[in-house]
mmCIF file of C-alpha atoms in Angstrom:
data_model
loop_
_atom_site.group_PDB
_atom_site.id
_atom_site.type_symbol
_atom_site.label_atom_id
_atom_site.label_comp_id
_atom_site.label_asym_id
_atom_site.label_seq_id
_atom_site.Cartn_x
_atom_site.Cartn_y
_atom_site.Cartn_z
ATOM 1 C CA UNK A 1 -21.483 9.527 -15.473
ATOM 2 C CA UNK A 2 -17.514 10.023 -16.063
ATOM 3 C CA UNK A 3 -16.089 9.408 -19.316
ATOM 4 C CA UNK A 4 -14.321 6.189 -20.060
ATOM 5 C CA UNK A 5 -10.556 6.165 -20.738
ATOM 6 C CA UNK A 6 -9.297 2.991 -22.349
ATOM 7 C CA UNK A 7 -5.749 1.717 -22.672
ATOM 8 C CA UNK A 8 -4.112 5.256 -23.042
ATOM 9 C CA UNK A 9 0.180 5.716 -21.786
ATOM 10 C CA UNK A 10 0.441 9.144 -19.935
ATOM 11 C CA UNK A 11 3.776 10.046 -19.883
ATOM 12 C CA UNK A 12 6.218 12.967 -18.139
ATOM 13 C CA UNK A 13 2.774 14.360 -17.158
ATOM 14 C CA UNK A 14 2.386 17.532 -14.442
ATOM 15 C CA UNK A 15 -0.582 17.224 -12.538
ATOM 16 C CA UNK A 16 0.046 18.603 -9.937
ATOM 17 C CA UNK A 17 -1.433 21.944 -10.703
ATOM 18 C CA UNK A 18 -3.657 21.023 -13.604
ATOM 19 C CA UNK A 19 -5.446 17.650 -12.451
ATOM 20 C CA UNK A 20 -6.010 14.656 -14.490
ATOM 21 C CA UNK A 21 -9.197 14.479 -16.249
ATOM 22 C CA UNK A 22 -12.643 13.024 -14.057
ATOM 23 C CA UNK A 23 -12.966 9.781 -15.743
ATOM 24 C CA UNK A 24 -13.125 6.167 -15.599
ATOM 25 C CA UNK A 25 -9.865 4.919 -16.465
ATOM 26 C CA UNK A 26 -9.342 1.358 -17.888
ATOM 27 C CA UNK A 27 -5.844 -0.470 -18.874
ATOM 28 C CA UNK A 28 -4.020 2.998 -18.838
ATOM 29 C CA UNK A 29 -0.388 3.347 -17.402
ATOM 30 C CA UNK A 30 1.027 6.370 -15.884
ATOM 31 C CA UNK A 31 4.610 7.236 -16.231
ATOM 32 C CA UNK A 32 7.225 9.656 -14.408
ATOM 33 C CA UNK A 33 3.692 11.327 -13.724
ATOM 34 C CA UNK A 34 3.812 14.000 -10.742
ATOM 35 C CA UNK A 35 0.456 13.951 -8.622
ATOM 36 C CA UNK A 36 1.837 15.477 -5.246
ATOM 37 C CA UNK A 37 -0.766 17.066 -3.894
ATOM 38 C CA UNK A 38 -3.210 16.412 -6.229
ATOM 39 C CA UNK A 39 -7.151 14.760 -6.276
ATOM 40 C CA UNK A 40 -7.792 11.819 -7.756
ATOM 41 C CA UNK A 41 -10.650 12.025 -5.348
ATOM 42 C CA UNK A 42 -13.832 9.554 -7.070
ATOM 43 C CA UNK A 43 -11.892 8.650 -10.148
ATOM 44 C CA UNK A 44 -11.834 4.733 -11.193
ATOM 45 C CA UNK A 45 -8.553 2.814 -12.397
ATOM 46 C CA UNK A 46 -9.367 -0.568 -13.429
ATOM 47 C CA UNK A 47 -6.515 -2.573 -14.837
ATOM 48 C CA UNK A 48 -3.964 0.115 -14.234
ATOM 49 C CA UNK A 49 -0.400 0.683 -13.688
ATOM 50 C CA UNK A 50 1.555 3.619 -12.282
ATOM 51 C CA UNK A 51 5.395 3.204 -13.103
ATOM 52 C CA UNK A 52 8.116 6.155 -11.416
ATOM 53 C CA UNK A 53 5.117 8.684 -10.003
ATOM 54 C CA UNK A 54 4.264 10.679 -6.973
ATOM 55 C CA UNK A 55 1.359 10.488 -5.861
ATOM 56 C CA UNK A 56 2.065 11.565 -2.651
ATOM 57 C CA UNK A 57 -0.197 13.228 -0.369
ATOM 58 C CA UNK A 58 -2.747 13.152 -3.652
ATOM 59 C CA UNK A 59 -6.229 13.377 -2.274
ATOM 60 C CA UNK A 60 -7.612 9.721 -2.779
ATOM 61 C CA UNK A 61 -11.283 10.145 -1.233
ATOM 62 C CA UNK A 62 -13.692 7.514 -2.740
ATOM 63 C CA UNK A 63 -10.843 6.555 -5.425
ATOM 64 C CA UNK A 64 -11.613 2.778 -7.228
ATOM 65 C CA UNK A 65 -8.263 1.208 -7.428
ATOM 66 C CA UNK A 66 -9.288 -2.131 -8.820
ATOM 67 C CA UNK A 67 -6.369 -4.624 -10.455
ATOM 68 C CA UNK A 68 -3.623 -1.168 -10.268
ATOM 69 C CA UNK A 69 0.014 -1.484 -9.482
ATOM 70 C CA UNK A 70 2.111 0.624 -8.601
ATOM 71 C CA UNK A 71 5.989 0.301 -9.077
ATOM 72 C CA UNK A 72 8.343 2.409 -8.159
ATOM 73 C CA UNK A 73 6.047 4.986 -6.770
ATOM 74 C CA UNK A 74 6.802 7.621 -4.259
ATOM 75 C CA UNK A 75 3.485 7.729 -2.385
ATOM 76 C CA UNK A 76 3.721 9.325 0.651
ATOM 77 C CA UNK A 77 1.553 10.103 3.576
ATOM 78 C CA UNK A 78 -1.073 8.584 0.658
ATOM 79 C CA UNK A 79 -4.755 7.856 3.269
ATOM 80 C CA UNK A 80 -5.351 4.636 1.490
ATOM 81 C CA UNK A 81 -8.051 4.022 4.462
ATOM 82 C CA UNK A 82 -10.113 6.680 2.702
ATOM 83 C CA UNK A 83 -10.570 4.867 -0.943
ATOM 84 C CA UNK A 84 -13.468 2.878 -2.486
ATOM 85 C CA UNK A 85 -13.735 -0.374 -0.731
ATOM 86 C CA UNK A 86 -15.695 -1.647 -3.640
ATOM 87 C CA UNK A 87 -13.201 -4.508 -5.586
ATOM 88 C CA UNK A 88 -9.883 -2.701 -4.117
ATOM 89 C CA UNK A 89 -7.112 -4.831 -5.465
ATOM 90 C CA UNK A 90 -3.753 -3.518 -4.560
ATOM 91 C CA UNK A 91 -0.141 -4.380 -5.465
ATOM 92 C CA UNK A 92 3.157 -2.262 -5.011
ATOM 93 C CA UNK A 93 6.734 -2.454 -5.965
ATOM 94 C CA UNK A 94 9.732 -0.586 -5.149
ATOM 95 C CA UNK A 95 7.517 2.081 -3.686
ATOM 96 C CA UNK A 96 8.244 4.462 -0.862
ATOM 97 C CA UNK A 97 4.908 4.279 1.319
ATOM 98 C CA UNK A 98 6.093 6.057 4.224
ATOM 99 C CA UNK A 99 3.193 7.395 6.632
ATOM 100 C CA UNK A 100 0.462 5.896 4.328
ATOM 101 C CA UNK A 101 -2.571 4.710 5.971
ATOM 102 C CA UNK A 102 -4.658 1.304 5.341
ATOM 103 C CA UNK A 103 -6.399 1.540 8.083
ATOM 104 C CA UNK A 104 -10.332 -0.563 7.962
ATOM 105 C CA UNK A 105 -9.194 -1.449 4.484
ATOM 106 C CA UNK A 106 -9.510 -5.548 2.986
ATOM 107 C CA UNK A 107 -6.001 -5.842 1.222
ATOM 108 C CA UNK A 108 -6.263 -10.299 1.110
ATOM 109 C CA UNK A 109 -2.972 -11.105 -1.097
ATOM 110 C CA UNK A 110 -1.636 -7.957 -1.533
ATOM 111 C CA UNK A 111 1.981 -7.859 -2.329
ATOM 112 C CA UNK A 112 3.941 -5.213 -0.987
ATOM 113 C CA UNK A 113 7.394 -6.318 -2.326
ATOM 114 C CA UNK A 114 10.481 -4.353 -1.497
ATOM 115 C CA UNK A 115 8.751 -1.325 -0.139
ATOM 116 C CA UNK A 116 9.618 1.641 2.084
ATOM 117 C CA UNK A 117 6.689 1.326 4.794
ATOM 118 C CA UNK A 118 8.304 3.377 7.266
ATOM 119 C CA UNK A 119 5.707 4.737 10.149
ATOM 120 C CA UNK A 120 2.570 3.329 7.886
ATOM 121 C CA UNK A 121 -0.195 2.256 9.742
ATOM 122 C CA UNK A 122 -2.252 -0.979 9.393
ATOM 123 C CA UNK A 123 -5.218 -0.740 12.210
ATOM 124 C CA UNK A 124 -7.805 -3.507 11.754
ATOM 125 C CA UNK A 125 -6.745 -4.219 8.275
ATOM 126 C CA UNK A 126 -7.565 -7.781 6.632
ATOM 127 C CA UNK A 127 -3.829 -8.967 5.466
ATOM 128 C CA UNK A 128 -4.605 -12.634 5.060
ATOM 129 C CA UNK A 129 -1.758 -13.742 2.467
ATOM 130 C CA UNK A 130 -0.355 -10.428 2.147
ATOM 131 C CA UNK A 131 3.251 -10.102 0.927
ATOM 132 C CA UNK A 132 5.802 -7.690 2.558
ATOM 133 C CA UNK A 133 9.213 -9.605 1.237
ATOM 134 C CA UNK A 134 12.114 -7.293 1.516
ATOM 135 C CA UNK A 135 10.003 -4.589 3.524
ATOM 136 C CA UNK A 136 11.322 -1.585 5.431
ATOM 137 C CA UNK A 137 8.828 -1.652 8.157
ATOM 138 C CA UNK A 138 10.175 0.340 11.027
ATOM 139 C CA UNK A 139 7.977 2.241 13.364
ATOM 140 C CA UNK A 140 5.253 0.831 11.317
ATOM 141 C CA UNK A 141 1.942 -0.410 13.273
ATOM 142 C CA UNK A 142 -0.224 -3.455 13.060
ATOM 143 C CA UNK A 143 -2.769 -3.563 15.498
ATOM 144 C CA UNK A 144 -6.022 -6.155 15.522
ATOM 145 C CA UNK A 145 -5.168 -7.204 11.720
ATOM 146 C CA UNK A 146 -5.355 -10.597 9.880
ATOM 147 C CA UNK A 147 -1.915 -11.132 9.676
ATOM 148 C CA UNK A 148 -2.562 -15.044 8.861
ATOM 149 C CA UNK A 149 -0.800 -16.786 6.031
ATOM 150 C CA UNK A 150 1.248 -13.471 5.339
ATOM 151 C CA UNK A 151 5.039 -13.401 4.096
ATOM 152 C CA UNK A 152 7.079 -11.237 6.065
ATOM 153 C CA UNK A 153 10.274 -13.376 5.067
ATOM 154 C CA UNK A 154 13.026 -11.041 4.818
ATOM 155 C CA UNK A 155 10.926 -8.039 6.041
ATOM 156 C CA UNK A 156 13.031 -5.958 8.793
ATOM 157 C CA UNK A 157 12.302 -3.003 11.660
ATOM 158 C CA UNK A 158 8.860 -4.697 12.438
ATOM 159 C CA UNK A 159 7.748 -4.743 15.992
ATOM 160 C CA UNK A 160 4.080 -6.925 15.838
ATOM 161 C CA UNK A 161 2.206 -8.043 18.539
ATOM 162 C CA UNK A 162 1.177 -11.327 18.439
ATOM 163 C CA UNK A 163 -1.351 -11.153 21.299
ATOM 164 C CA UNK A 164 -3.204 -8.117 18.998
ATOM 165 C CA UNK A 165 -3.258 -9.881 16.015
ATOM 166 C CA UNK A 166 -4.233 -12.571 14.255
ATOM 167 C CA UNK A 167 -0.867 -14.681 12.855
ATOM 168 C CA UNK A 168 -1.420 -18.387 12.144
ATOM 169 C CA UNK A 169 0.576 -19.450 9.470
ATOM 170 C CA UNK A 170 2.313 -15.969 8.763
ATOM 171 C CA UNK A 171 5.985 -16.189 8.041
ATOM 172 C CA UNK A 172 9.072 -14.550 9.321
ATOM 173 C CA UNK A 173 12.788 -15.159 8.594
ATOM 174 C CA UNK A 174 14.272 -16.073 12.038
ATOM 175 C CA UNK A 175 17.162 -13.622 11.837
ATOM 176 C CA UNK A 176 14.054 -11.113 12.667
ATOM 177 C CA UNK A 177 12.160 -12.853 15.302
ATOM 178 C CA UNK A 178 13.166 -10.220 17.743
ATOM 179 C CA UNK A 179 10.647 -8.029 16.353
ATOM 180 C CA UNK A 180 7.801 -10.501 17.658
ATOM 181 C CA UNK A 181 9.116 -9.900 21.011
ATOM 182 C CA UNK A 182 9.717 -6.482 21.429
ATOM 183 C CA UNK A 183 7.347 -6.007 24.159
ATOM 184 C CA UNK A 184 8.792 -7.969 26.653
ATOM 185 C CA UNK A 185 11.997 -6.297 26.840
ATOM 186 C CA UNK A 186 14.343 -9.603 26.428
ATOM 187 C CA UNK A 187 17.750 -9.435 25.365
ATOM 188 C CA UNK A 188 18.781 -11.638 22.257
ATOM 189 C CA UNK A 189 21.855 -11.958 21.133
#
């Protein structure tokens, strides 16, 4: 059994060399914490909040992320499709997740405001009510997801096919429409 951690602030921490201790962590916030390249691999955060780290390419391998947000996080290349499914709740803010993966994952309302999602990938992912306002999503993929009820108001550089996913409901800002249609090769103007 891992130890519990309980409403602890790590700040200005280095782990990428020495790693964070095995443990259950609860209400804890990380600050300006470096993880690059790290393992967090089977570690719990319940309740947690990681504010200006990197996490990225951090081994996440049977990581619980329940209730943990993430602002202004560099995570990237991060294999989210490789954490505990078990009550994954997500939310991210301000965060570069360029080449991250959510893959197979259930992310229902997860809010994904004002984020860097350059060339993620989203392959059979459940994104019913999912928010991507103010999203960066170029050369990003969605491909058989539940894309219904989800914001992408104000999201830009998607290309989504709406005959391989499922979109009733979602919402796009119509000065970015032409990212629906990519396929067909149509000129707007």
């Amino acid at each position: 059994m891992n130890t519990i951690i309980e409403d602890q602030l790590f700040k200005n921490e280095d782990y990428k060399t020495g790693s964070l201790e095995r443990a259950d962590y609860y209400g804890c916030s990380f600050e300006q914490c470096d993880f690059s390249n790290g393992n967090l691999s089977g570690m719990v955060f319940t309740d947690c909040e990681f504010i200006d780290c990197n996490l990225s390419n951090t081994n996440i391998k049977n990581t619980t992320f329940n209730d943990v947000t993430f602002n202004n996080c560099k995570l990237l290349g991060l294999q989210f499709k490789t954490v505990s499914t078990f009550l994954l709740r997500l939310k991210f803010n301000n965060c570069n997740l360029q080449m991250a993966q959510f893959d197979y994952l259930k992310l229902k309302h997860t809010a994904f405001i004002n984020c860097e999602l350059q060339q993620a990938s989203f392959f059979e992912v459940d994104l019913f009510k999912a928010d991507f306002t103010d999203c960066n999503l170029q050369h990003t993929y969605f491909t058989n997801c539940n894309l219904e009820l989800a914001n992408f108001k104000d999201a830009y550089d998607f290309i989504i096919d709406p005959e391989q996913n499922k979109m009733k409901g979602a919402s796009f800002s119509s000065q970015y429409l032409e990212g629906l249609l990519k396929k067909y090769n149509l000129d707007i103007t």
